[in-house]
Amino acid sequence: MRTAALVLALAAIARAGDPELTDELYPQYRDHIRPKPSEEGWRSVGWRTSYWAAVQEGNRKGLPILLWTMNGHPLACT
Amino acid sequence: MRARRYVWAEPEVQELLKKFVPATEEVHTLHRDQGPAGKHFRLVSEKGHYGKNPIDWTRQGIYALAPSGEFLASINSTNGGDVERMLKEALEAWEALPRNKRLLAGKPEEARERWAHLYPEDGMVLRVYTRDLPREKKMKDWREGAWNLDYAWFRKEEMWKFAPGGAVKGVRHEVPEEIVRRLARCHFVDNVRGQTEAFPEEAVEEASLTVTVESVKGDRVTVKYEGTVKIEQRGNWAVDDTGARAQTRGFRGKLLGRGKWSVQGKKFETLEIVSVGTRWGGTRYNFRNGDLEEAPLGYVLTLAGPGPEDRMTPAAIWQYGWGE
């Protein structure tokens, strides 16, 4: 859980120059950087990772396809 | 990445998506593909929101289509309400579409996925999360909470270099420099707000990672990772629409982490490495224009899962030297 105190502590470290990385600070940085569950709601959609495989699935099931396509794969670096 | 945050997590949107086969794909590859997927996509995209643009411009966005290739609706938006309306329009168009126009006429052609055959089935795959660290300068929009995700692939023989050198506390070795250099230039990039390019080989000034056995408990060997990276590229390139000019970009930081190796299983049960440091500069599409000065940046590398959504190709796979 990110707290205001943590944010301030990290900011203070950042102001002083390159961020320090120690065993004590490690979990705070990790928890700050990793997305929170609320930021990963998009994962629950059940995205197919291939357009053509989705077209074939839609063809079998008689369903339309919803394609989300970006510069960079939407489920990775976009 | 804004769509991840502002569109697909919306309950109303997720409910509507149940009436579709939801698919994702990288647009550049799909738009230029000469196989059945590319041909099919162009049937749809040329009727969509960017269809009137020159053929070499991006077609990124959200498209609804029938398996036959009939266009239903499209939009390029990071607004959940706009996408919800588009999905409803698409379903109306689907219902109005005669049944004999919904499906492919014959058996679908087989298509080869460009990079899938390079996925390291018996190696190691890491998620690489990137996010700005707290600082005094605050953004008042989406950039403040921006984060991104990429994947780093390691073949079996490369994974072994991250493994303990022996099941004895204190045993230490270095991950070979070429592996750490590749990790640095392909993955310690500033993609927090959007896509960027890998650093060139000559930009890597320092890249080291030490593996030390910290403890041994039965079959499990815990190793500690400690390392340093320093990367800097100088040259002329654009960071906005005003054209190329002299630029520098880079990252210098420390690495720290741990992994739990199963001796009998010959694989990692857990592995996590954090890197924090200082970034500077920008590139054409990573939205750093106006924010080019030094600022703190962090990465988390952690084992990916077995699901299809974790089989995404690294953004800079062609820089790996693994061929196609």
mmCIF file of C-alpha atoms in Angstrom:
data_model
loop_
_atom_site.group_PDB
_atom_site.id
_atom_site.type_symbol
_atom_site.label_atom_id
_atom_site.label_comp_id
_atom_site.label_asym_id
_atom_site.label_seq_id
_atom_site.Cartn_x
_atom_site.Cartn_y
_atom_site.Cartn_z
ATOM 1 C CA MET A 1 0.000 0.000 0.000
ATOM 2 C CA ARG A 2 1.499 3.279 -1.093
ATOM 3 C CA THR A 3 1.213 5.987 1.533
ATOM 4 C CA ALA A 4 1.825 9.692 1.390
ATOM 5 C CA ALA A 5 4.726 9.229 3.773
ATOM 6 C CA LEU A 6 6.322 6.733 1.435
ATOM 7 C CA VAL A 7 5.858 9.003 -1.544
ATOM 8 C CA LEU A 8 7.482 11.824 0.357
ATOM 9 C CA ALA A 9 10.317 9.589 1.448
ATOM 10 C CA LEU A 10 10.972 8.460 -2.088
ATOM 11 C CA ALA A 11 10.756 12.010 -3.354
ATOM 12 C CA ALA A 12 13.274 13.108 -0.763
ATOM 13 C CA ILE A 13 15.638 10.390 -1.899
ATOM 14 C CA ALA A 14 15.143 11.413 -5.503
ATOM 15 C CA ARG A 15 15.870 15.066 -4.728
ATOM 16 C CA ALA A 16 19.182 14.112 -3.216
ATOM 17 C CA GLY A 17 20.478 12.573 -6.460
ATOM 18 C CA ASP A 18 20.274 9.069 -7.911
ATOM 19 C CA PRO A 19 17.763 6.949 -5.980
ATOM 20 C CA GLU A 20 19.324 4.679 -3.399
ATOM 21 C CA LEU A 21 18.449 0.968 -3.619
ATOM 22 C CA THR A 22 18.786 -1.095 -0.451
ATOM 23 C CA ASP A 23 17.145 -4.199 0.978
ATOM 24 C CA GLU A 24 15.110 -1.908 3.247
ATOM 25 C CA LEU A 25 13.820 0.302 0.415
ATOM 26 C CA TYR A 26 13.383 -2.569 -2.045
ATOM 27 C CA PRO A 27 9.757 -3.501 -1.187
ATOM 28 C CA GLN A 28 8.680 0.133 -1.248
ATOM 29 C CA TYR A 29 10.081 0.676 -4.718
ATOM 30 C CA ARG A 30 8.672 -2.639 -5.950
ATOM 31 C CA ASP A 31 5.190 -1.854 -4.667
ATOM 32 C CA HIS A 32 5.320 1.612 -6.175
ATOM 33 C CA ILE A 33 6.435 0.426 -9.617
ATOM 34 C CA ARG A 34 4.265 -2.678 -10.027
ATOM 35 C CA PRO A 35 0.704 -1.934 -11.135
ATOM 36 C CA LYS A 36 -1.982 -2.149 -8.489
ATOM 37 C CA PRO A 37 -4.860 -4.623 -9.003
ATOM 38 C CA SER A 38 -7.062 -1.673 -9.922
ATOM 39 C CA GLU A 39 -4.664 -0.857 -12.775
ATOM 40 C CA GLU A 40 -4.822 -4.364 -14.223
ATOM 41 C CA GLY A 41 -8.577 -4.716 -14.680
ATOM 42 C CA TRP A 42 -7.988 -4.947 -18.439
ATOM 43 C CA ARG A 43 -6.352 -8.347 -17.907
ATOM 44 C CA SER A 44 -9.689 -9.920 -16.912
ATOM 45 C CA VAL A 45 -11.173 -9.474 -20.393
ATOM 46 C CA GLY A 46 -9.682 -12.696 -21.730
ATOM 47 C CA TRP A 47 -7.983 -11.122 -24.721
ATOM 48 C CA ARG A 48 -6.928 -13.387 -27.568
ATOM 49 C CA THR A 49 -3.402 -12.489 -28.554
ATOM 50 C CA SER A 50 -3.733 -13.133 -32.281
ATOM 51 C CA TYR A 51 -6.098 -11.382 -34.664
ATOM 52 C CA TRP A 52 -6.334 -14.242 -37.108
ATOM 53 C CA ALA A 53 -6.954 -16.829 -34.388
ATOM 54 C CA ALA A 54 -9.755 -14.600 -33.085
ATOM 55 C CA VAL A 55 -11.299 -14.332 -36.551
ATOM 56 C CA GLN A 56 -11.284 -18.123 -36.809
ATOM 57 C CA GLU A 57 -12.801 -18.453 -33.335
ATOM 58 C CA GLY A 58 -15.497 -15.918 -34.209
ATOM 59 C CA ASN A 59 -16.189 -17.862 -37.388
ATOM 60 C CA ARG A 60 -16.644 -21.110 -35.428
ATOM 61 C CA LYS A 61 -18.809 -19.538 -32.732
ATOM 62 C CA GLY A 62 -20.770 -17.115 -34.911
ATOM 63 C CA LEU A 63 -19.599 -14.094 -32.924
ATOM 64 C CA PRO A 64 -18.277 -10.691 -33.989
ATOM 65 C CA ILE A 65 -14.681 -9.767 -33.171
ATOM 66 C CA LEU A 66 -13.543 -6.769 -31.187
ATOM 67 C CA LEU A 67 -9.968 -5.885 -32.112
ATOM 68 C CA TRP A 68 -7.785 -3.563 -30.034
ATOM 69 C CA THR A 69 -4.694 -2.809 -32.071
ATOM 70 C CA MET A 70 -1.974 -0.313 -31.235
ATOM 71 C CA ASN A 71 1.542 0.741 -32.133
ATOM 72 C CA GLY A 72 3.209 -1.846 -29.913
ATOM 73 C CA HIS A 73 1.219 -4.825 -28.681
ATOM 74 C CA PRO A 74 -1.638 -3.592 -26.435
ATOM 75 C CA LEU A 75 -0.973 -6.334 -23.885
ATOM 76 C CA ALA A 76 2.709 -5.456 -23.674
ATOM 77 C CA CYS A 77 4.671 -2.349 -24.559
ATOM 78 C CA THR A 78 2.411 0.142 -26.341
ATOM 79 C CA MET B 1 -1.592 2.303 -22.340
ATOM 80 C CA ARG B 2 -4.273 4.810 -21.372
ATOM 81 C CA ALA B 3 -6.892 2.444 -22.803
ATOM 82 C CA ARG B 4 -5.794 -0.219 -20.323
ATOM 83 C CA ARG B 5 -6.531 2.157 -17.525
ATOM 84 C CA TYR B 6 -9.525 4.128 -18.717
ATOM 85 C CA VAL B 7 -11.426 1.832 -21.083
ATOM 86 C CA TRP B 8 -11.146 -1.914 -20.566
ATOM 87 C CA ALA B 9 -11.529 -1.942 -16.790
ATOM 88 C CA GLU B 10 -14.960 -0.280 -17.076
ATOM 89 C CA PRO B 11 -17.668 -2.786 -15.977
ATOM 90 C CA GLU B 12 -20.101 -1.666 -18.704
ATOM 91 C CA VAL B 13 -17.442 -2.148 -21.363
ATOM 92 C CA GLN B 14 -16.455 -5.551 -19.990
ATOM 93 C CA GLU B 15 -20.093 -6.651 -20.056
ATOM 94 C CA LEU B 16 -20.457 -5.648 -23.717
ATOM 95 C CA LEU B 17 -17.199 -7.401 -24.597
ATOM 96 C CA LYS B 18 -18.778 -10.740 -23.636
ATOM 97 C CA LYS B 19 -20.722 -10.540 -26.892
ATOM 98 C CA PHE B 20 -17.500 -10.433 -28.954
ATOM 99 C CA VAL B 21 -14.333 -12.441 -29.352
ATOM 100 C CA PRO B 22 -11.895 -9.891 -27.878
ATOM 101 C CA ALA B 23 -8.571 -9.763 -29.698
ATOM 102 C CA THR B 24 -5.370 -7.756 -29.579
ATOM 103 C CA GLU B 25 -2.552 -7.351 -32.044
ATOM 104 C CA GLU B 26 0.328 -5.019 -32.851
ATOM 105 C CA VAL B 27 -0.938 -2.741 -35.614
ATOM 106 C CA HIS B 28 2.254 -2.132 -37.574
ATOM 107 C CA THR B 29 2.817 -5.843 -38.134
ATOM 108 C CA LEU B 30 -0.840 -6.550 -38.844
ATOM 109 C CA HIS B 31 -1.318 -3.632 -41.244
ATOM 110 C CA ARG B 32 1.683 -4.730 -43.341
ATOM 111 C CA ASP B 33 1.137 -8.459 -43.131
ATOM 112 C CA GLN B 34 0.815 -10.058 -46.579
ATOM 113 C CA GLY B 35 -0.841 -13.215 -45.262
ATOM 114 C CA PRO B 36 -4.538 -13.855 -44.606
ATOM 115 C CA ALA B 37 -4.555 -11.842 -41.358
ATOM 116 C CA GLY B 38 -3.232 -8.668 -42.987
ATOM 117 C CA LYS B 39 -5.521 -8.978 -45.993
ATOM 118 C CA HIS B 40 -8.515 -9.496 -43.710
ATOM 119 C CA PHE B 41 -7.563 -6.600 -41.425
ATOM 120 C CA ARG B 42 -7.184 -4.185 -44.322
ATOM 121 C CA LEU B 43 -10.726 -5.033 -45.474
ATOM 122 C CA VAL B 44 -11.846 -3.678 -42.117
ATOM 123 C CA SER B 45 -9.363 -0.912 -41.353
ATOM 124 C CA GLU B 46 -9.793 0.840 -44.687
ATOM 125 C CA LYS B 47 -13.445 1.413 -43.742
ATOM 126 C CA GLY B 48 -12.510 2.583 -40.257
ATOM 127 C CA HIS B 49 -11.558 5.819 -38.545
ATOM 128 C CA TYR B 50 -8.132 6.107 -40.228
ATOM 129 C CA GLY B 51 -9.115 4.517 -43.516
ATOM 130 C CA LYS B 52 -8.749 7.742 -45.493
ATOM 131 C CA ASN B 53 -5.167 8.285 -44.300
ATOM 132 C CA PRO B 54 -2.229 7.336 -46.544
ATOM 133 C CA ILE B 55 -1.645 3.585 -46.533
ATOM 134 C CA ASP B 56 1.657 3.880 -44.637
ATOM 135 C CA TRP B 57 0.064 5.767 -41.712
ATOM 136 C CA THR B 58 -0.998 3.954 -38.577
ATOM 137 C CA ARG B 59 -4.373 2.248 -38.349
ATOM 138 C CA GLN B 60 -4.254 1.850 -34.566
ATOM 139 C CA GLY B 61 -7.497 1.836 -32.654
ATOM 140 C CA ILE B 62 -10.486 -0.320 -31.803
ATOM 141 C CA TYR B 63 -12.396 -2.191 -34.513
ATOM 142 C CA ALA B 64 -15.529 -4.326 -34.465
ATOM 143 C CA LEU B 65 -15.960 -6.704 -37.364
ATOM 144 C CA ALA B 66 -17.712 -9.814 -38.546
ATOM 145 C CA PRO B 67 -15.582 -12.908 -39.161
ATOM 146 C CA SER B 68 -16.335 -12.415 -42.859
ATOM 147 C CA GLY B 69 -14.437 -9.115 -42.788
ATOM 148 C CA GLU B 70 -17.539 -6.930 -42.801
ATOM 149 C CA PHE B 71 -16.858 -3.689 -40.940
ATOM 150 C CA LEU B 72 -19.171 -2.994 -37.989
ATOM 151 C CA ALA B 73 -17.692 0.043 -36.191
ATOM 152 C CA SER B 74 -14.389 1.578 -35.135
ATOM 153 C CA ILE B 75 -12.881 4.291 -32.960
ATOM 154 C CA ASN B 76 -9.532 5.385 -31.557
ATOM 155 C CA SER B 77 -10.331 6.620 -28.077
ATOM 156 C CA THR B 78 -9.185 6.282 -24.487
ATOM 157 C CA ASN B 79 -12.593 7.347 -23.193
ATOM 158 C CA GLY B 80 -14.643 4.493 -21.740
ATOM 159 C CA GLY B 81 -17.973 6.144 -22.599
ATOM 160 C CA ASP B 82 -16.999 6.617 -26.250
ATOM 161 C CA VAL B 83 -15.926 2.998 -26.529
ATOM 162 C CA GLU B 84 -19.097 1.796 -24.831
ATOM 163 C CA ARG B 85 -21.184 3.664 -27.425
ATOM 164 C CA MET B 86 -19.062 2.253 -30.241
ATOM 165 C CA LEU B 87 -19.571 -1.298 -28.953
ATOM 166 C CA LYS B 88 -23.344 -0.805 -28.838
ATOM 167 C CA GLU B 89 -23.317 0.534 -32.424
ATOM 168 C CA ALA B 90 -21.250 -2.453 -33.480
ATOM 169 C CA LEU B 91 -23.717 -4.909 -31.956
ATOM 170 C CA GLU B 92 -26.603 -3.155 -33.715
ATOM 171 C CA ALA B 93 -24.702 -3.394 -37.007
ATOM 172 C CA TRP B 94 -24.005 -7.088 -36.328
ATOM 173 C CA GLU B 95 -27.692 -7.774 -35.704
ATOM 174 C CA ALA B 96 -28.606 -5.929 -38.886
ATOM 175 C CA LEU B 97 -26.027 -7.843 -40.950
ATOM 176 C CA PRO B 98 -27.635 -10.669 -42.999
ATOM 177 C CA ARG B 99 -26.553 -14.046 -41.655
ATOM 178 C CA ASN B 100 -25.037 -15.045 -44.980
ATOM 179 C CA LYS B 101 -22.629 -12.085 -44.708
ATOM 180 C CA ARG B 102 -21.391 -12.781 -41.197
ATOM 181 C CA LEU B 103 -18.963 -15.658 -41.694
ATOM 182 C CA LEU B 104 -16.007 -16.478 -43.912
ATOM 183 C CA ALA B 105 -16.980 -18.044 -47.218
ATOM 184 C CA GLY B 106 -14.600 -20.995 -47.000
ATOM 185 C CA LYS B 107 -12.131 -22.635 -44.658
ATOM 186 C CA PRO B 108 -9.789 -19.985 -43.189
ATOM 187 C CA GLU B 109 -6.219 -20.001 -44.483
ATOM 188 C CA GLU B 110 -3.466 -20.896 -42.061
ATOM 189 C CA ALA B 111 -1.305 -17.992 -40.877
ATOM 190 C CA ARG B 112 2.125 -17.956 -39.279
ATOM 191 C CA GLU B 113 2.653 -15.705 -36.285
ATOM 192 C CA ARG B 114 5.840 -13.790 -36.905
ATOM 193 C CA TRP B 115 7.700 -14.257 -33.631
ATOM 194 C CA ALA B 116 5.795 -16.982 -31.801
ATOM 195 C CA HIS B 117 8.274 -19.690 -32.789
ATOM 196 C CA LEU B 118 11.020 -17.843 -30.893
ATOM 197 C CA TYR B 119 9.180 -18.006 -27.549
ATOM 198 C CA PRO B 120 11.594 -19.710 -25.113
ATOM 199 C CA GLU B 121 9.413 -22.635 -24.002
ATOM 200 C CA ASP B 122 12.162 -24.126 -21.836
ATOM 201 C CA GLY B 123 13.821 -20.830 -20.945
ATOM 202 C CA MET B 124 12.734 -17.872 -18.854
ATOM 203 C CA VAL B 125 10.309 -15.010 -19.492
ATOM 204 C CA LEU B 126 10.204 -11.905 -17.335
ATOM 205 C CA ARG B 127 7.610 -9.165 -17.181
ATOM 206 C CA VAL B 128 9.361 -5.797 -17.168
ATOM 207 C CA TYR B 129 7.283 -3.077 -15.505
ATOM 208 C CA THR B 130 8.353 0.560 -15.815
ATOM 209 C CA ARG B 131 7.136 3.586 -13.862
ATOM 210 C CA ASP B 132 8.365 7.029 -12.862
ATOM 211 C CA LEU B 133 9.437 7.329 -9.234
ATOM 212 C CA PRO B 134 7.991 10.118 -7.085
ATOM 213 C CA ARG B 135 9.529 13.543 -7.639
ATOM 214 C CA GLU B 136 8.745 17.166 -6.985
ATOM 215 C CA LYS B 137 7.609 17.865 -10.553
ATOM 216 C CA LYS B 138 4.024 16.617 -10.809
ATOM 217 C CA MET B 139 1.987 16.008 -13.952
ATOM 218 C CA LYS B 140 -1.663 16.978 -13.846
ATOM 219 C CA ASP B 141 -2.894 14.377 -16.303
ATOM 220 C CA TRP B 142 -2.500 10.684 -17.242
ATOM 221 C CA ARG B 143 1.297 11.030 -17.272
ATOM 222 C CA GLU B 144 1.462 11.188 -13.476
ATOM 223 C CA GLY B 145 0.333 7.582 -13.034
ATOM 224 C CA ALA B 146 1.697 6.190 -16.289
ATOM 225 C CA TRP B 147 3.376 2.787 -16.334
ATOM 226 C CA ASN B 148 4.207 0.274 -18.997
ATOM 227 C CA LEU B 149 4.959 -3.378 -19.475
ATOM 228 C CA ASP B 150 7.302 -5.298 -21.737
ATOM 229 C CA TYR B 151 8.615 -8.846 -21.773
ATOM 230 C CA ALA B 152 12.218 -10.054 -21.639
ATOM 231 C CA TRP B 153 12.979 -13.481 -23.084
ATOM 232 C CA PHE B 154 15.897 -15.718 -22.176
ATOM 233 C CA ARG B 155 16.722 -19.011 -23.797
ATOM 234 C CA LYS B 156 17.398 -22.054 -21.637
ATOM 235 C CA GLU B 157 21.167 -21.633 -21.696
ATOM 236 C CA GLU B 158 20.755 -17.953 -20.784
ATOM 237 C CA MET B 159 18.379 -18.730 -17.921
ATOM 238 C CA TRP B 160 21.051 -20.996 -16.428
ATOM 239 C CA LYS B 161 23.354 -17.979 -16.136
ATOM 240 C CA PHE B 162 20.882 -16.478 -13.635
ATOM 241 C CA ALA B 163 20.826 -19.728 -11.656
ATOM 242 C CA PRO B 164 23.096 -20.421 -8.668
ATOM 243 C CA GLY B 165 26.642 -21.467 -9.486
ATOM 244 C CA GLY B 166 26.349 -24.191 -6.830
ATOM 245 C CA ALA B 167 24.222 -25.142 -3.828
ATOM 246 C CA VAL B 168 26.675 -23.623 -1.376
ATOM 247 C CA LYS B 169 26.115 -20.363 0.491
ATOM 248 C CA GLY B 170 28.379 -17.599 -0.734
ATOM 249 C CA VAL B 171 29.095 -19.035 -4.190
ATOM 250 C CA ARG B 172 29.159 -16.127 -6.594
ATOM 251 C CA HIS B 173 29.347 -15.542 -10.351
ATOM 252 C CA GLU B 174 28.629 -12.886 -12.937
ATOM 253 C CA VAL B 175 25.834 -13.134 -15.473
ATOM 254 C CA PRO B 176 27.692 -12.926 -18.796
ATOM 255 C CA GLU B 177 28.053 -9.359 -19.943
ATOM 256 C CA GLU B 178 26.395 -9.918 -23.316
ATOM 257 C CA ILE B 179 23.198 -11.016 -21.577
ATOM 258 C CA VAL B 180 23.164 -8.032 -19.217
ATOM 259 C CA ARG B 181 24.018 -5.656 -22.067
ATOM 260 C CA ARG B 182 21.049 -6.958 -24.059
ATOM 261 C CA LEU B 183 18.821 -6.614 -21.019
ATOM 262 C CA ALA B 184 20.044 -3.049 -20.516
ATOM 263 C CA ARG B 185 19.729 -1.745 -24.052
ATOM 264 C CA CYS B 186 16.456 -3.512 -24.920
ATOM 265 C CA HIS B 187 14.641 -3.237 -21.598
ATOM 266 C CA PHE B 188 16.061 -0.406 -19.489
ATOM 267 C CA VAL B 189 14.482 2.034 -21.898
ATOM 268 C CA ASP B 190 12.059 4.819 -21.054
ATOM 269 C CA ASN B 191 8.719 3.476 -22.268
ATOM 270 C CA VAL B 192 6.748 4.738 -19.240
ATOM 271 C CA ARG B 193 4.490 6.944 -21.372
ATOM 272 C CA GLY B 194 4.823 5.244 -24.731
ATOM 273 C CA GLN B 195 6.942 3.383 -27.180
ATOM 274 C CA THR B 196 10.614 4.030 -27.627
ATOM 275 C CA GLU B 197 13.543 2.310 -29.308
ATOM 276 C CA ALA B 198 16.191 0.052 -27.859
ATOM 277 C CA PHE B 199 19.556 1.676 -27.260
ATOM 278 C CA PRO B 200 22.319 0.886 -29.748
ATOM 279 C CA GLU B 201 25.040 -1.493 -28.585
ATOM 280 C CA GLU B 202 27.583 1.299 -28.233
ATOM 281 C CA ALA B 203 25.332 3.200 -25.799
ATOM 282 C CA VAL B 204 25.899 0.631 -23.039
ATOM 283 C CA GLU B 205 28.688 1.992 -20.837
ATOM 284 C CA GLU B 206 28.214 -0.393 -17.931
ATOM 285 C CA ALA B 207 26.145 -3.553 -17.478
ATOM 286 C CA SER B 208 26.875 -6.001 -14.702
ATOM 287 C CA LEU B 209 24.866 -8.436 -12.617
ATOM 288 C CA THR B 210 26.301 -10.605 -9.840
ATOM 289 C CA VAL B 211 24.580 -13.773 -8.604
ATOM 290 C CA THR B 212 25.352 -14.804 -5.016
ATOM 291 C CA VAL B 213 23.963 -17.841 -3.226
ATOM 292 C CA GLU B 214 22.302 -16.492 -0.105
ATOM 293 C CA SER B 215 20.809 -19.636 1.381
ATOM 294 C CA VAL B 216 20.235 -23.323 0.676
ATOM 295 C CA LYS B 217 17.202 -25.146 2.069
ATOM 296 C CA GLY B 218 16.813 -28.643 0.701
ATOM 297 C CA ASP B 219 16.086 -28.384 -3.002
ATOM 298 C CA ARG B 220 15.673 -24.598 -2.909
ATOM 299 C CA VAL B 221 18.600 -22.266 -3.447
ATOM 300 C CA THR B 222 18.005 -18.561 -2.913
ATOM 301 C CA VAL B 223 20.243 -16.227 -4.877
ATOM 302 C CA LYS B 224 20.718 -12.510 -4.571
ATOM 303 C CA TYR B 225 21.223 -10.266 -7.598
ATOM 304 C CA GLU B 226 23.188 -7.044 -7.462
ATOM 305 C CA GLY B 227 24.134 -4.995 -10.476
ATOM 306 C CA THR B 228 24.669 -1.717 -12.239
ATOM 307 C CA VAL B 229 23.709 -0.342 -15.629
ATOM 308 C CA LYS B 230 24.674 2.878 -17.344
ATOM 309 C CA ILE B 231 23.460 3.641 -20.836
ATOM 310 C CA GLU B 232 23.736 6.859 -22.807
ATOM 311 C CA GLN B 233 23.003 7.624 -26.441
ATOM 312 C CA ARG B 234 23.889 10.904 -28.147
ATOM 313 C CA GLY B 235 22.874 12.028 -31.614
ATOM 314 C CA ASN B 236 20.280 13.892 -33.622
ATOM 315 C CA TRP B 237 16.679 12.828 -33.475
ATOM 316 C CA ALA B 238 13.206 14.281 -32.947
ATOM 317 C CA VAL B 239 11.299 14.275 -29.664
ATOM 318 C CA ASP B 240 8.314 16.158 -31.100
ATOM 319 C CA ASP B 241 6.941 17.488 -34.396
ATOM 320 C CA THR B 242 9.631 20.137 -34.827
ATOM 321 C CA GLY B 243 12.228 17.830 -36.348
ATOM 322 C CA ALA B 244 15.574 16.351 -35.410
ATOM 323 C CA ARG B 245 18.074 18.183 -33.252
ATOM 324 C CA ALA B 246 20.934 17.283 -30.924
ATOM 325 C CA GLN B 247 19.718 14.962 -28.177
ATOM 326 C CA THR B 248 20.912 12.705 -25.413
ATOM 327 C CA ARG B 249 18.982 10.022 -23.595
ATOM 328 C CA GLY B 250 19.973 7.439 -21.048
ATOM 329 C CA PHE B 251 19.552 5.631 -17.774
ATOM 330 C CA ARG B 252 21.919 4.872 -14.929
ATOM 331 C CA GLY B 253 20.785 2.704 -12.074
ATOM 332 C CA LYS B 254 21.332 -0.091 -9.625
ATOM 333 C CA LEU B 255 19.781 -3.556 -9.663
ATOM 334 C CA LEU B 256 18.803 -5.618 -6.672
ATOM 335 C CA GLY B 257 16.731 -8.769 -6.401
ATOM 336 C CA ARG B 258 16.358 -12.391 -5.467
ATOM 337 C CA GLY B 259 15.444 -15.673 -7.073
ATOM 338 C CA LYS B 260 14.489 -19.058 -5.694
ATOM 339 C CA TRP B 261 15.902 -21.888 -7.809
ATOM 340 C CA SER B 262 14.693 -25.473 -7.675
ATOM 341 C CA VAL B 263 17.696 -27.742 -8.138
ATOM 342 C CA GLN B 264 15.620 -30.757 -9.109
ATOM 343 C CA GLY B 265 13.124 -28.794 -11.165
ATOM 344 C CA LYS B 266 15.968 -26.912 -12.882
ATOM 345 C CA LYS B 267 13.912 -23.743 -12.956
ATOM 346 C CA PHE B 268 13.134 -20.638 -10.950
ATOM 347 C CA GLU B 269 10.132 -20.773 -8.667
ATOM 348 C CA THR B 270 10.389 -17.045 -8.066
ATOM 349 C CA LEU B 271 12.596 -14.320 -9.461
ATOM 350 C CA GLU B 272 12.268 -10.602 -8.979
ATOM 351 C CA ILE B 273 14.709 -7.801 -9.672
ATOM 352 C CA VAL B 274 14.144 -4.098 -9.034
ATOM 353 C CA SER B 275 16.148 -1.393 -10.725
ATOM 354 C CA VAL B 276 15.934 2.257 -9.738
ATOM 355 C CA GLY B 277 17.950 5.091 -11.155
ATOM 356 C CA THR B 278 17.951 8.259 -13.175
ATOM 357 C CA ARG B 279 16.706 8.728 -16.720
ATOM 358 C CA TRP B 280 17.035 11.631 -19.079
ATOM 359 C CA GLY B 281 16.041 12.602 -22.620
ATOM 360 C CA GLY B 282 13.269 11.344 -24.834
ATOM 361 C CA THR B 283 12.396 9.910 -28.226
ATOM 362 C CA ARG B 284 9.783 10.671 -30.851
ATOM 363 C CA TYR B 285 6.908 8.691 -29.376
ATOM 364 C CA ASN B 286 7.590 8.351 -25.652
ATOM 365 C CA PHE B 287 5.893 11.619 -24.669
ATOM 366 C CA ARG B 288 8.899 13.061 -22.800
ATOM 367 C CA ASN B 289 9.005 16.327 -24.718
ATOM 368 C CA GLY B 290 9.098 19.025 -22.041
ATOM 369 C CA ASP B 291 10.374 16.514 -19.515
ATOM 370 C CA LEU B 292 13.840 15.770 -20.820
ATOM 371 C CA GLU B 293 15.827 16.613 -17.712
ATOM 372 C CA GLU B 294 17.104 14.000 -15.266
ATOM 373 C CA ALA B 295 14.378 12.315 -13.228
ATOM 374 C CA PRO B 296 14.020 9.095 -11.218
ATOM 375 C CA LEU B 297 12.729 5.974 -12.940
ATOM 376 C CA GLY B 298 12.154 2.406 -11.778
ATOM 377 C CA TYR B 299 11.788 -1.103 -13.201
ATOM 378 C CA VAL B 300 10.508 -4.362 -11.765
ATOM 379 C CA LEU B 301 11.431 -7.609 -13.509
ATOM 380 C CA THR B 302 9.436 -10.622 -12.395
ATOM 381 C CA LEU B 303 8.651 -14.102 -13.712
ATOM 382 C CA ALA B 304 5.806 -14.118 -16.232
ATOM 383 C CA GLY B 305 2.944 -16.565 -15.945
ATOM 384 C CA PRO B 306 2.059 -19.416 -18.292
ATOM 385 C CA GLY B 307 -1.053 -17.798 -19.791
ATOM 386 C CA PRO B 308 -1.340 -16.615 -23.393
ATOM 387 C CA GLU B 309 -1.351 -12.971 -22.300
ATOM 388 C CA ASP B 310 2.162 -13.485 -20.920
ATOM 389 C CA ARG B 311 3.545 -14.774 -24.221
ATOM 390 C CA MET B 312 3.888 -11.302 -25.683
ATOM 391 C CA THR B 313 6.954 -10.745 -27.822
ATOM 392 C CA PRO B 314 9.570 -8.298 -26.473
ATOM 393 C CA ALA B 315 9.140 -4.902 -28.116
ATOM 394 C CA ALA B 316 12.731 -4.999 -29.364
ATOM 395 C CA ILE B 317 12.868 -8.707 -30.292
ATOM 396 C CA TRP B 318 14.702 -7.965 -33.535
ATOM 397 C CA GLN B 319 17.516 -6.546 -31.425
ATOM 398 C CA TYR B 320 18.019 -9.921 -29.712
ATOM 399 C CA GLY B 321 19.881 -11.391 -32.663
ATOM 400 C CA TRP B 322 17.665 -14.473 -32.631
ATOM 401 C CA GLY B 323 16.639 -14.200 -36.277
ATOM 402 C CA GLU B 324 13.036 -14.342 -37.453
#
